[in-house]
Every structure is written in C-alpha cells, then in structure tokens.
C-alpha cells in the first residue's frame, strides 16, 4: 500500500536538515546521487483470466496489471517454470496469483502450494488471497503453529496451501500418502522471496524441492514452478539450481518508481575513546542513525531506520526519542521500535500508524524486511550494510514518493565491507545484485536429504542425476555402509520403520545442537550448533534472544545445554580461540610464479580459550580466560601461499620488480591483517555473513611449506562460500586491498583490518604490510592470467 502524499520537504531539504547539526570540519557524506523516476508500464489482463478473478482483483485496487506481471503469468499459464526478479513492492505476487487463481477457479481438483521463508510472509499472502473472496479458492495456512484439526482440513479440502519448507519437509513429504489428494493434482508450486534460500538452508531447500517434484511425479503430477525473487544477477541460473529444472526469467520491471536521493555516509573516527590495542573507532552507525532519524521526524518525514541487530533497533529508537524530547515533548511518542516476535495484528497496526503519519520514525531490524506491506515513505536510513545488495535495495525500496524524490541514507558500520562500499559507490549503485550461493551437492546436506528421499519412496538409480549424480552415489554408499539404507537391484531402501525426517534440520546445523535454557523458568530460548556453542554460549557470554538479553551461567557440552539468566549488561562479549588448520585434500591448485592459489577440503581445529568484554563504544573492558575442549570442523577453504623470497623482496620475479619487501618480523602481522580484511570483503562476492566464514594465516604452514592465508567456510562440508571466493579471487583481493587503503586510520582499526571475531585479540596486525602482501599476490596472479 502506498501512503498518501503529505506536505513534506524534498530530499535535498531533508538532507540539509540532517547535515545542519554536523560539526564543521566533519564531512560524513562520501557520495550523493539521485536515481531518476521510472514511469509504470501497464498491460491488459490476459484473456484466459476468468471474469470473476479480474473483477475481484480490480476491486482490490489493481486497475490493470504491470507488464512484468503479465509476462510471468503467461509463462506459468503455459506450463513454463518462471522466476520473476524485480524490485521491492513491484507487485510480484500478481505474477503467480493470475495463473494460480485462474486454474483453481476453473479446474475443480487442481491444487497449488505456496512456500516462503517466513510464516509472517505466508500469512500476509494468504490474507491478500482470502480478501479477494473467490468462491472456489479454498486457501489456508499450514505451518508449525497450525492446530491439528485445521491441518487435517487443509490436507483433505484446501486447494491452495500457504506454507514453508519446514512444513513441507516435516509433514507433507514425510507422510505423503496422507496428502495424496493434494499431490495428485498439484499444478503450481510458488516459491516466494527465493533469493533468501541460500547457504546451508538454501542447499537443503534445493534438495527438498527435488524431493517434492519426485513425490508429485509419483502421484502423476508435474507442477509448474513460479519463483519470486529480489532483483539478482542471473536469476534463471539461480532458479534452476534451486528447483533442479530450467526456468525462464522475467526481469523487466514494469512498475513505476519515484525518484530517490541516495547518500553514502561514513561516521567520523572518534578522538576521545579508543578500542582494542589502542586503535581508533568510529561513532557507531546506530548512534548516527538516531540523530538522522530525529532530524527527519522533526521535518515531519515518515521514516524507517534499518538496524542490523534487535538490540540496536531498540537503542536507536531510544536515542531518537532522547534527542526529540529536547525539541518537543510530543515528538518522542511518534517514534517506535519494531520488535521481532510481534504478532501479525501488532505488525499491521504499526504499519497503519506509520502510513497514516501517526508514527513518523520507526527503527527496525531486518525482521521488517520480509512481510511488511509498506512502500512510499519519505526517507529510509540503513544503519549498516544488510549483507546483500538484494536486502539493501529491498530496504531502500521502502522510500519513494510519486511527486518528489525521497531520501535514502546508508550509514557505514565500523567494518571493512561497509568502509569499502561507502568509498566505492559503484559497488552499491551500479553493481548487479549478487547471485545467491547454494550447494545442493554438499554431502552434509545430501546425506540426510537422501535418507529422507529414500524413506519417502525407494530411490532408483536413474533418479540420481537430479540429486547431483556422482555426489549422490558417494553419499548413498556411505548411508548403506552405515546400515541406514539397503541396496537392492531396484534401488536404495530405507530400512527402519521410523522415518528420518524429524532428525533432519533444514535450517543449517547438524543434529548436534546445544539448547539454550533459562534456568529459572526452564524455558528453551533457542539452539545453537554445537560447533558454534563454545564461541557463542560459553560461560559469561551475553546472548541476545528476540531483543532480550541473557547471560550464560554454565555451558554443559555433554548434556547439550547452556543455562542462562535474564540480564542486560552494558557490554557485549566475543570469544578468543586458538585455531589450527590442516589440508585434507586439494581439489584445485594453480601456480602463478611465486604465488599458489588452492581450493580444497580442510580440517579446522579450534579451542576457545577466553573472551573479551566490550562496551558499545568499542572500548574493551577486560579479557576472561575459559577452559573448553577442542572442536574440529571439516569444511572447504580457499588459500594462497607466497614464497619467502617474494615476501621479503629478495626475489625479482622478472615481470614486476620488487616483491613485498617485508622483514620476517612483519610477515605474521601482514598476513593476519590481509586475512581479516579478506574475510570482511568476501560477503561482497559470496552472499554470506562474515560470521559464516573464518580464516587462518601463518608465516609457515606445515602442509604448504610456505606463508599461507586460508579463508574457510564455517559450516560442516561448506556452503559454497570458499568456492565463490576462489572463483572471484582477483576482484575479491583487489576489493580487500581497496578497503584497507580507503580507511584513513594510521595503523589499523575495525573499519579495515581489525576483526571482532579474531581469536588472537587482533594481534599482530600490520596494515601497511597487508597492502604489500595483497599487491604482491595480485601482481603475480594478474601477470599470469590470460588477458
Ligand atoms: Zn582503519
Ligand atoms: Zn585474527
């Protein structure tokens, strides 16, 4: 829904107001640009859409469909799998609603399944279909919260089910015989927000959709897939990886868009406080967002600030209210924080208040990003890069007015990726949105998934091609050795009466989970992977859950339990560890003069030895020792090695004079700093979070015999991140170098080479040495690459 236009100043005036309070001499704006208006392109309703569907949609406010909606609907109606990849609030839903509703209202037994990553989004979509009031559409939601009688009704009577991958896995496929009626005439499968199916979760969903196609085929159905995605690079290839079948892409966005002024903003380095090892720190993005939001509220602009953590959103709203209280006692009431865990009614109420202007400023986490029905705001503030360009534009897309331009301010956080982005506007404004990374052939995903598939229906040899071919064959052999499956002439059979589905978690992480329990109430707050438990829920760790803060009293790894109590200390904690990495298998090895680049399997052994307590300003309070066991992670890594001669500069490579010119004392800090920054920048190329990856650097590694920098996936078996880094090595390391050089700190800070998750307390780090290392590696690799 678009908000009514109000008398609010143009973006330039809003920005002037925001900048008015900045001390002279400071200039936080690194770039400013205006994105032009795009007029809408409409088309006629396709002639195959029944009259009652057209009139219901017209009544709901759609006078005529946009061109991309018709294009996608035509493909789906004619049985071609299709992915719609257009901007936020461009009305992608109509693209699937047209073929699905037309089919359901004209074919009596036809059914359709809608899947989305969140329940909130599925419920919103259900509501918009139900509101159409079409007599022959029997739509319902079916998720983990659906009571059994309603689930039974859905199974026996519904022809349109709004659900999620978890439900499909745990209920629908595991007991498919009971859902035979639904699968028999399954004509459409809709996968909404499909770009969010990435990493380990995305890899699970990819195999799950192959299982769905297989079960549907068993009942004689061959559903058409309609996928909706944020704008991404090469959506057709991604959709094919996700569904296992060829998809047409619709990317020409026919919806109109107002003009927007986009401002990139870097908070200044603070002089009064210092962080780890005396490094300078910047004013926090959250504090900066509070001030900006307050100025926007004073101007009467309806504004949304996106903050990356739940607590950050609360703090930003509180900070904004504090500033406003000094200006006008009425204004603080018009600012709210959007909390995760809101009920749908609460969320809709907040939306309505923001649209009506009763609320002027809302600070939110990314929770708001999916499933909120708001566009056309006067201003959006992004406090920190949300991790992907798709999310960036999804958040920025909430701003946009029809009569004058809206304001978007991107405030950098104190980390290398944000630093790089505010100094390289083209990487934000002109770069195609990254393709999502997933790897359905990951044996840690494929193993449990194939066990489920075999339990659903015996697996036949000719089916293996769709599950990854040789990778599937290897995994099946292991399952047979483990006596989970039996091999017969006709295929692979599940041996137990009990189906494996309940033991297979599709949202990443193995079965090996640690439960986080509030000691006083015995309430289970959540679970963490046991591999991550030592670093995140060790004794003394501050653990955040749905905006509330807890402190861990005890971690019992044998029992798989972490006991916590509610407490909100002013510090956060970060673990310190010692890590060792062993090369298990090298799958690719390229030699470029004195630099070698590899990709392969590694074993990362780490032991958490203590943790740091840190204030929100970045200031470190103290370091507390811990006694925890070693953990080993088998995963994938990309690494490069450099000869001693090249590092020290004794070698003149013949092509380029020089070498890095580093003394042996500087080498460890230089490699370490280069490693940190590379981890910080990999999310630019691999659609991951820097917490999904790790790294190890050493001046002499036992397996390579040379100075080596490793960057590895943080999940067992890998999720494709290291592979992506390997494929994009030159642009990745070039961006890493740029990020370091762009930071004006003298000798390293959180914006360039310091890392909040460094196991070594960010020591040693050599900022200038890191640039020398990266220049040397890039020089050797580029000299050898075919032009
Ligand atoms: Zn710096
Ligand atoms: Zn480190």
mmCIF file of N, CA, C and O in Angstrom, residues 40-122:
data_model
loop_
_atom_site.group_PDB
_atom_site.id
_atom_site.type_symbol
_atom_site.label_atom_id
_atom_site.label_comp_id
_atom_site.label_asym_id
_atom_site.label_seq_id
_atom_site.Cartn_x
_atom_site.Cartn_y
_atom_site.Cartn_z
ATOM 1 N N UNK A 40 5.456 3.855 -14.862
ATOM 2 C CA UNK A 40 4.953 2.476 -14.940
ATOM 3 C C UNK A 40 4.543 2.076 -16.360
ATOM 4 O O UNK A 40 4.218 2.933 -17.184
ATOM 5 N N UNK A 41 4.629 0.760 -16.630
ATOM 6 C CA UNK A 41 4.138 0.229 -17.915
ATOM 7 C C UNK A 41 3.039 -0.796 -17.630
ATOM 8 O O UNK A 41 3.295 -1.811 -16.986
ATOM 9 N N UNK A 42 1.846 -0.514 -18.103
ATOM 10 C CA UNK A 42 0.703 -1.398 -17.858
ATOM 11 C C UNK A 42 0.396 -2.258 -19.073
ATOM 12 O O UNK A 42 0.813 -1.946 -20.179
ATOM 13 N N UNK A 43 -0.343 -3.345 -18.840
ATOM 14 C CA UNK A 43 -0.819 -4.172 -19.955
ATOM 15 C C UNK A 43 -2.249 -4.601 -19.677
ATOM 16 O O UNK A 43 -2.713 -4.508 -18.544
ATOM 17 N N UNK A 44 -2.899 -5.152 -20.704
ATOM 18 C CA UNK A 44 -4.261 -5.655 -20.500
ATOM 19 C C UNK A 44 -4.220 -6.969 -19.730
ATOM 20 O O UNK A 44 -3.214 -7.668 -19.733
ATOM 21 N N UNK A 45 -5.338 -7.305 -19.104
ATOM 22 C CA UNK A 45 -5.444 -8.599 -18.442
ATOM 23 C C UNK A 45 -5.354 -9.693 -19.503
ATOM 24 O O UNK A 45 -5.968 -9.567 -20.560
ATOM 25 N N UNK A 46 -4.611 -10.770 -19.252
ATOM 26 C CA UNK A 46 -4.596 -11.868 -20.234
ATOM 27 C C UNK A 46 -6.021 -12.376 -20.438
ATOM 28 O O UNK A 46 -6.804 -12.409 -19.483
ATOM 29 N N UNK A 47 -6.327 -12.809 -21.705
ATOM 30 C CA UNK A 47 -7.732 -13.170 -21.954
ATOM 31 C C UNK A 47 -8.153 -14.447 -21.239
ATOM 32 O O UNK A 47 -9.335 -14.666 -21.015
ATOM 33 N N UNK A 48 -7.166 -15.277 -20.835
ATOM 34 C CA UNK A 48 -7.531 -16.525 -20.159
ATOM 35 C C UNK A 48 -7.908 -16.338 -18.687
ATOM 36 O O UNK A 48 -8.354 -17.247 -18.031
ATOM 37 N N UNK A 49 -7.707 -15.148 -18.133
ATOM 38 C CA UNK A 49 -8.074 -14.934 -16.728
ATOM 39 C C UNK A 49 -9.599 -14.795 -16.632
ATOM 40 O O UNK A 49 -10.183 -13.939 -17.296
ATOM 41 N N UNK A 50 -10.274 -15.653 -15.832
ATOM 42 C CA UNK A 50 -11.737 -15.609 -15.756
ATOM 43 C C UNK A 50 -12.235 -14.253 -15.242
ATOM 44 O O UNK A 50 -11.538 -13.587 -14.460
ATOM 45 N N UNK A 51 -13.451 -13.895 -15.651
ATOM 46 C CA UNK A 51 -14.021 -12.593 -15.292
ATOM 47 C C UNK A 51 -14.087 -12.367 -13.792
ATOM 48 O O UNK A 51 -13.816 -11.266 -13.310
ATOM 49 N N UNK A 52 -14.462 -13.421 -13.029
ATOM 50 C CA UNK A 52 -14.604 -13.186 -11.583
ATOM 51 C C UNK A 52 -13.253 -12.894 -10.929
ATOM 52 O O UNK A 52 -13.166 -12.126 -9.969
ATOM 53 N N UNK A 53 -12.174 -13.482 -11.477
ATOM 54 C CA UNK A 53 -10.838 -13.196 -10.934
ATOM 55 C C UNK A 53 -10.465 -11.746 -11.255
ATOM 56 O O UNK A 53 -9.995 -10.999 -10.387
ATOM 57 N N UNK A 54 -10.711 -11.337 -12.503
ATOM 58 C CA UNK A 54 -10.393 -9.954 -12.891
ATOM 59 C C UNK A 54 -11.176 -8.974 -12.025
ATOM 60 O O UNK A 54 -10.603 -8.017 -11.481
ATOM 61 N N UNK A 55 -12.483 -9.229 -11.838
ATOM 62 C CA UNK A 55 -13.250 -8.225 -11.090
ATOM 63 C C UNK A 55 -12.841 -8.218 -9.616
ATOM 64 O O UNK A 55 -12.828 -7.153 -8.993
ATOM 65 N N UNK A 56 -12.476 -9.394 -9.060
ATOM 66 C CA UNK A 56 -12.015 -9.408 -7.663
ATOM 67 C C UNK A 56 -10.716 -8.614 -7.522
ATOM 68 O O UNK A 56 -10.531 -7.841 -6.571
ATOM 69 N N UNK A 57 -9.792 -8.783 -8.474
ATOM 70 C CA UNK A 57 -8.522 -8.059 -8.406
ATOM 71 C C UNK A 57 -8.744 -6.560 -8.604
ATOM 72 O O UNK A 57 -8.116 -5.738 -7.944
ATOM 73 N N UNK A 58 -9.666 -6.221 -9.531
ATOM 74 C CA UNK A 58 -9.962 -4.796 -9.737
ATOM 75 C C UNK A 58 -10.490 -4.187 -8.460
ATOM 76 O O UNK A 58 -10.097 -3.095 -8.068
ATOM 77 N N UNK A 59 -11.405 -4.929 -7.812
ATOM 78 C CA UNK A 59 -11.998 -4.415 -6.577
ATOM 79 C C UNK A 59 -10.929 -4.219 -5.499
ATOM 80 O O UNK A 59 -11.022 -3.330 -4.671
ATOM 81 N N UNK A 60 -9.888 -5.068 -5.537
ATOM 82 C CA UNK A 60 -8.835 -4.954 -4.528
ATOM 83 C C UNK A 60 -7.872 -3.803 -4.826
ATOM 84 O O UNK A 60 -6.944 -3.554 -4.065
ATOM 85 N N UNK A 61 -8.071 -3.153 -5.966
ATOM 86 C CA UNK A 61 -7.262 -1.959 -6.235
ATOM 87 C C UNK A 61 -6.325 -2.081 -7.420
ATOM 88 O O UNK A 61 -5.602 -1.147 -7.733
ATOM 89 N N UNK A 62 -6.286 -3.231 -8.100
ATOM 90 C CA UNK A 62 -5.419 -3.368 -9.278
ATOM 91 C C UNK A 62 -6.245 -3.021 -10.514
ATOM 92 O O UNK A 62 -7.065 -3.822 -10.960
ATOM 93 N N UNK A 63 -6.050 -1.835 -11.058
ATOM 94 C CA UNK A 63 -6.837 -1.447 -12.229
ATOM 95 C C UNK A 63 -6.379 -2.239 -13.445
ATOM 96 O O UNK A 63 -7.175 -2.860 -14.143
ATOM 97 N N UNK A 64 -5.093 -2.257 -13.681
ATOM 98 C CA UNK A 64 -4.504 -3.018 -14.795
ATOM 99 C C UNK A 64 -3.166 -3.568 -14.332
ATOM 100 O O UNK A 64 -2.457 -2.901 -13.588
ATOM 101 N N UNK A 65 -2.806 -4.767 -14.790
ATOM 102 C CA UNK A 65 -1.521 -5.329 -14.344
ATOM 103 C C UNK A 65 -0.332 -4.635 -14.998
ATOM 104 O O UNK A 65 -0.455 -4.048 -16.076
ATOM 105 N N UNK A 66 0.833 -4.717 -14.337
ATOM 106 C CA UNK A 66 2.078 -4.238 -14.930
ATOM 107 C C UNK A 66 2.589 -5.265 -15.942
ATOM 108 O O UNK A 66 2.251 -6.457 -15.875
ATOM 109 N N UNK A 67 3.470 -4.788 -16.819
ATOM 110 C CA UNK A 67 3.964 -5.658 -17.894
ATOM 111 C C UNK A 67 4.663 -6.916 -17.354
ATOM 112 O O UNK A 67 4.462 -8.017 -17.860
ATOM 113 N N UNK A 68 5.464 -6.770 -16.270
ATOM 114 C CA UNK A 68 6.191 -7.960 -15.795
ATOM 115 C C UNK A 68 5.247 -8.975 -15.166
ATOM 116 O O UNK A 68 5.509 -10.178 -15.189
ATOM 117 N N UNK A 69 4.145 -8.497 -14.611
ATOM 118 C CA UNK A 69 3.180 -9.426 -14.012
ATOM 119 C C UNK A 69 2.537 -10.284 -15.106
ATOM 120 O O UNK A 69 2.378 -11.499 -14.948
ATOM 121 N N UNK A 70 2.181 -9.641 -16.215
ATOM 122 C CA UNK A 70 1.551 -10.379 -17.313
ATOM 123 C C UNK A 70 2.549 -11.337 -17.956
ATOM 124 O O UNK A 70 2.238 -12.498 -18.231
ATOM 125 N N UNK A 71 3.776 -10.863 -18.135
ATOM 126 C CA UNK A 71 4.797 -11.702 -18.771
ATOM 127 C C UNK A 71 5.014 -12.990 -17.969
ATOM 128 O O UNK A 71 5.031 -14.105 -18.520
ATOM 129 N N UNK A 72 5.154 -12.845 -16.633
ATOM 130 C CA UNK A 72 5.375 -14.018 -15.781
ATOM 131 C C UNK A 72 4.149 -14.925 -15.793
ATOM 132 O O UNK A 72 4.260 -16.161 -15.897
ATOM 133 N N UNK A 73 2.967 -14.302 -15.701
ATOM 134 C CA UNK A 73 1.735 -15.090 -15.662
ATOM 135 C C UNK A 73 1.565 -15.909 -16.946
ATOM 136 O O UNK A 73 1.168 -17.074 -16.897
ATOM 137 N N UNK A 74 1.910 -15.308 -18.079
ATOM 138 C CA UNK A 74 1.787 -16.027 -19.369
ATOM 139 C C UNK A 74 2.693 -17.262 -19.395
ATOM 140 O O UNK A 74 2.283 -18.336 -19.819
ATOM 141 N N UNK A 75 3.929 -17.093 -18.940
ATOM 142 C CA UNK A 75 4.843 -18.245 -18.906
ATOM 143 C C UNK A 75 4.254 -19.359 -18.045
ATOM 144 O O UNK A 75 4.187 -20.512 -18.454
ATOM 145 N N UNK A 76 3.833 -19.018 -16.838
ATOM 146 C CA UNK A 76 3.336 -20.035 -15.912
ATOM 147 C C UNK A 76 2.070 -20.691 -16.451
ATOM 148 O O UNK A 76 1.917 -21.915 -16.381
ATOM 149 N N UNK A 77 1.187 -19.886 -16.993
ATOM 150 C CA UNK A 77 -0.076 -20.421 -17.532
ATOM 151 C C UNK A 77 0.204 -21.452 -18.626
ATOM 152 O O UNK A 77 -0.497 -22.432 -18.773
ATOM 153 N N UNK A 78 1.256 -21.222 -19.395
ATOM 154 C CA UNK A 78 1.604 -22.151 -20.477
ATOM 155 C C UNK A 78 2.564 -23.240 -20.012
ATOM 156 O O UNK A 78 3.188 -23.908 -20.826
ATOM 157 N N UNK A 79 2.704 -23.392 -18.705
ATOM 158 C CA UNK A 79 3.458 -24.528 -18.173
ATOM 159 C C UNK A 79 4.955 -24.351 -18.152
ATOM 160 O O UNK A 79 5.700 -25.306 -17.951
ATOM 161 N N UNK A 80 5.453 -23.113 -18.356
ATOM 162 C CA UNK A 80 6.901 -22.894 -18.292
ATOM 163 C C UNK A 80 7.274 -22.409 -16.890
ATOM 164 O O UNK A 80 6.665 -21.458 -16.383
ATOM 165 N N UNK A 81 8.255 -23.085 -16.269
ATOM 166 C CA UNK A 81 8.729 -22.637 -14.959
ATOM 167 C C UNK A 81 9.299 -21.230 -15.123
ATOM 168 O O UNK A 81 10.020 -20.967 -16.078
ATOM 169 N N UNK A 82 9.000 -20.360 -14.165
ATOM 170 C CA UNK A 82 9.391 -18.962 -14.354
ATOM 171 C C UNK A 82 9.858 -18.363 -13.035
ATOM 172 O O UNK A 82 9.371 -18.728 -11.963
ATOM 173 N N UNK A 83 10.845 -17.468 -13.112
ATOM 174 C CA UNK A 83 11.273 -16.702 -11.934
ATOM 175 C C UNK A 83 11.084 -15.216 -12.253
ATOM 176 O O UNK A 83 11.539 -14.735 -13.286
ATOM 177 N N UNK A 84 10.357 -14.514 -11.372
ATOM 178 C CA UNK A 84 10.157 -13.071 -11.523
ATOM 179 C C UNK A 84 11.162 -12.398 -10.613
ATOM 180 O O UNK A 84 11.146 -12.611 -9.404
ATOM 181 N N UNK A 85 12.034 -11.593 -11.203
ATOM 182 C CA UNK A 85 13.074 -10.946 -10.413
ATOM 183 C C UNK A 85 12.991 -9.450 -10.650
ATOM 184 O O UNK A 85 13.612 -8.916 -11.565
ATOM 185 N N UNK A 86 12.181 -8.767 -9.850
ATOM 186 C CA UNK A 86 12.002 -7.319 -9.999
ATOM 187 C C UNK A 86 12.074 -6.666 -8.623
ATOM 188 O O UNK A 86 12.214 -7.341 -7.621
ATOM 189 N N UNK A 87 11.955 -5.327 -8.599
ATOM 190 C CA UNK A 87 12.217 -4.563 -7.373
ATOM 191 C C UNK A 87 11.202 -4.764 -6.259
ATOM 192 O O UNK A 87 10.169 -5.416 -6.443
ATOM 193 N N UNK A 88 11.543 -4.189 -5.087
ATOM 194 C CA UNK A 88 10.645 -4.220 -3.932
ATOM 195 C C UNK A 88 9.320 -3.569 -4.276
ATOM 196 O O UNK A 88 9.291 -2.578 -4.995
ATOM 197 N N UNK A 89 8.250 -4.119 -3.778
ATOM 198 C CA UNK A 89 6.921 -3.532 -3.930
ATOM 199 C C UNK A 89 6.546 -3.357 -5.400
ATOM 200 O O UNK A 89 5.824 -2.441 -5.761
ATOM 201 N N UNK A 90 7.079 -4.223 -6.292
ATOM 202 C CA UNK A 90 6.712 -4.124 -7.704
ATOM 203 C C UNK A 90 5.522 -5.030 -8.002
ATOM 204 O O UNK A 90 5.116 -5.168 -9.143
ATOM 205 N N UNK A 91 4.974 -5.675 -7.018
ATOM 206 C CA UNK A 91 3.769 -6.482 -7.218
ATOM 207 C C UNK A 91 4.049 -7.835 -7.840
ATOM 208 O O UNK A 91 3.335 -8.287 -8.734
ATOM 209 N N UNK A 92 5.112 -8.498 -7.357
ATOM 210 C CA UNK A 92 5.436 -9.818 -7.907
ATOM 211 C C UNK A 92 4.330 -10.834 -7.653
ATOM 212 O O UNK A 92 4.134 -11.761 -8.428
ATOM 213 N N UNK A 93 3.565 -10.622 -6.544
ATOM 214 C CA UNK A 93 2.545 -11.609 -6.176
ATOM 215 C C UNK A 93 1.518 -11.820 -7.285
ATOM 216 O O UNK A 93 1.074 -12.939 -7.505
ATOM 217 N N UNK A 94 1.157 -10.749 -7.966
ATOM 218 C CA UNK A 94 0.142 -10.896 -9.011
ATOM 219 C C UNK A 94 0.627 -11.840 -10.107
ATOM 220 O O UNK A 94 -0.173 -12.521 -10.740
ATOM 221 N N UNK A 95 1.941 -11.902 -10.303
ATOM 222 C CA UNK A 95 2.515 -12.797 -11.304
ATOM 223 C C UNK A 95 2.168 -14.251 -11.053
ATOM 224 O O UNK A 95 1.962 -15.026 -11.979
ATOM 225 N N UNK A 96 2.121 -14.661 -9.777
ATOM 226 C CA UNK A 96 1.707 -16.035 -9.517
ATOM 227 C C UNK A 96 0.202 -16.138 -9.293
ATOM 228 O O UNK A 96 -0.418 -17.148 -9.605
ATOM 229 N N UNK A 97 -0.404 -15.061 -8.743
ATOM 230 C CA UNK A 97 -1.844 -15.136 -8.460
ATOM 231 C C UNK A 97 -2.661 -15.334 -9.744
ATOM 232 O O UNK A 97 -3.630 -16.101 -9.743
ATOM 233 N N UNK A 98 -2.273 -14.678 -10.827
ATOM 234 C CA UNK A 98 -3.070 -14.787 -12.055
ATOM 235 C C UNK A 98 -3.186 -16.233 -12.530
ATOM 236 O O UNK A 98 -4.301 -16.742 -12.669
ATOM 237 N N UNK A 99 -2.063 -16.943 -12.769
ATOM 238 C CA UNK A 99 -2.234 -18.330 -13.236
ATOM 239 C C UNK A 99 -2.831 -19.244 -12.173
ATOM 240 O O UNK A 99 -3.663 -20.100 -12.486
ATOM 241 N N UNK A 100 -2.414 -19.072 -10.901
ATOM 242 C CA UNK A 100 -2.877 -19.991 -9.859
ATOM 243 C C UNK A 100 -4.378 -19.825 -9.636
ATOM 244 O O UNK A 100 -5.140 -20.794 -9.654
ATOM 245 N N UNK A 101 -4.840 -18.592 -9.454
ATOM 246 C CA UNK A 101 -6.263 -18.375 -9.176
ATOM 247 C C UNK A 101 -7.112 -18.728 -10.393
ATOM 248 O O UNK A 101 -8.206 -19.290 -10.260
ATOM 249 N N UNK A 102 -6.598 -18.451 -11.595
ATOM 250 C CA UNK A 102 -7.358 -18.805 -12.799
ATOM 251 C C UNK A 102 -7.527 -20.315 -12.890
ATOM 252 O O UNK A 102 -8.600 -20.808 -13.244
ATOM 253 N N UNK A 103 -6.475 -21.045 -12.552
ATOM 254 C CA UNK A 103 -6.557 -22.506 -12.624
ATOM 255 C C UNK A 103 -7.467 -23.050 -11.528
ATOM 256 O O UNK A 103 -8.325 -23.898 -11.787
ATOM 257 N N UNK A 104 -7.300 -22.578 -10.320
ATOM 258 C CA UNK A 104 -8.091 -23.116 -9.207
ATOM 259 C C UNK A 104 -9.581 -22.836 -9.387
ATOM 260 O O UNK A 104 -10.416 -23.616 -8.927
ATOM 261 N N UNK A 105 -9.920 -21.719 -10.018
ATOM 262 C CA UNK A 105 -11.348 -21.415 -10.168
ATOM 263 C C UNK A 105 -11.967 -22.117 -11.371
ATOM 264 O O UNK A 105 -13.181 -22.094 -11.527
ATOM 265 N N UNK A 106 -11.134 -22.721 -12.231
ATOM 266 C CA UNK A 106 -11.729 -23.366 -13.406
ATOM 267 C C UNK A 106 -11.517 -24.886 -13.437
ATOM 268 O O UNK A 106 -12.276 -25.593 -14.074
ATOM 269 N N UNK A 107 -10.469 -25.388 -12.735
ATOM 270 C CA UNK A 107 -10.275 -26.848 -12.711
ATOM 271 C C UNK A 107 -10.607 -27.339 -11.316
ATOM 272 O O UNK A 107 -9.907 -27.011 -10.350
ATOM 273 N N UNK A 108 -11.621 -28.180 -11.195
ATOM 274 C CA UNK A 108 -12.173 -28.438 -9.869
ATOM 275 C C UNK A 108 -11.193 -29.130 -8.925
ATOM 276 O O UNK A 108 -11.231 -28.908 -7.738
ATOM 277 N N UNK A 109 -10.327 -30.011 -9.404
ATOM 278 C CA UNK A 109 -9.468 -30.734 -8.446
ATOM 279 C C UNK A 109 -8.062 -30.175 -8.330
ATOM 280 O O UNK A 109 -7.238 -30.720 -7.599
ATOM 281 N N UNK A 110 -7.801 -29.129 -9.068
ATOM 282 C CA UNK A 110 -6.453 -28.579 -9.096
ATOM 283 C C UNK A 110 -6.028 -28.047 -7.720
ATOM 284 O O UNK A 110 -6.844 -27.562 -6.940
ATOM 285 N N UNK A 111 -4.733 -28.171 -7.412
ATOM 286 C CA UNK A 111 -4.202 -27.630 -6.158
ATOM 287 C C UNK A 111 -2.922 -26.840 -6.423
ATOM 288 O O UNK A 111 -2.288 -27.003 -7.472
ATOM 289 N N UNK A 112 -2.545 -25.995 -5.468
ATOM 290 C CA UNK A 112 -1.303 -25.229 -5.570
ATOM 291 C C UNK A 112 -0.694 -25.070 -4.180
ATOM 292 O O UNK A 112 -1.407 -25.003 -3.183
ATOM 293 N N UNK A 113 0.633 -25.032 -4.171
ATOM 294 C CA UNK A 113 1.372 -24.905 -2.913
ATOM 295 C C UNK A 113 2.215 -23.638 -2.979
ATOM 296 O O UNK A 113 2.921 -23.393 -3.965
ATOM 297 N N UNK A 114 2.129 -22.830 -1.926
ATOM 298 C CA UNK A 114 2.922 -21.608 -1.828
ATOM 299 C C UNK A 114 3.931 -21.774 -0.692
ATOM 300 O O UNK A 114 3.558 -22.158 0.411
ATOM 301 N N UNK A 115 5.215 -21.505 -0.966
ATOM 302 C CA UNK A 115 6.258 -21.642 0.065
ATOM 303 C C UNK A 115 6.971 -20.309 0.238
ATOM 304 O O UNK A 115 7.318 -19.656 -0.745
ATOM 305 N N UNK A 116 7.209 -19.926 1.484
ATOM 306 C CA UNK A 116 8.005 -18.716 1.726
ATOM 307 C C UNK A 116 8.926 -18.969 2.907
ATOM 308 O O UNK A 116 8.688 -19.868 3.701
ATOM 309 N N UNK A 117 10.000 -18.180 3.024
ATOM 310 C CA UNK A 117 10.949 -18.429 4.117
ATOM 311 C C UNK A 117 10.372 -18.118 5.499
ATOM 312 O O UNK A 117 10.889 -18.612 6.489
ATOM 313 N N UNK A 118 9.341 -17.283 5.594
ATOM 314 C CA UNK A 118 8.806 -16.930 6.918
ATOM 315 C C UNK A 118 7.303 -17.140 6.978
ATOM 316 O O UNK A 118 6.604 -17.002 5.979
ATOM 317 N N UNK A 119 6.827 -17.442 8.195
ATOM 318 C CA UNK A 119 5.387 -17.599 8.402
ATOM 319 C C UNK A 119 4.669 -16.280 8.185
ATOM 320 O O UNK A 119 3.560 -16.244 7.669
ATOM 321 N N UNK A 120 5.317 -15.179 8.617
ATOM 322 C CA UNK A 120 4.670 -13.868 8.519
ATOM 323 C C UNK A 120 4.319 -13.555 7.066
ATOM 324 O O UNK A 120 3.216 -13.107 6.762
ATOM 325 N N UNK A 121 5.266 -13.826 6.167
ATOM 326 C CA UNK A 121 5.023 -13.532 4.764
ATOM 327 C C UNK A 121 3.913 -14.423 4.212
ATOM 328 O O UNK A 121 3.029 -13.965 3.488
ATOM 329 N N UNK A 122 3.943 -15.721 4.579
ATOM 330 C CA UNK A 122 2.902 -16.638 4.114
ATOM 331 C C UNK A 122 1.528 -16.165 4.590
ATOM 332 O O UNK A 122 0.555 -16.182 3.837
#
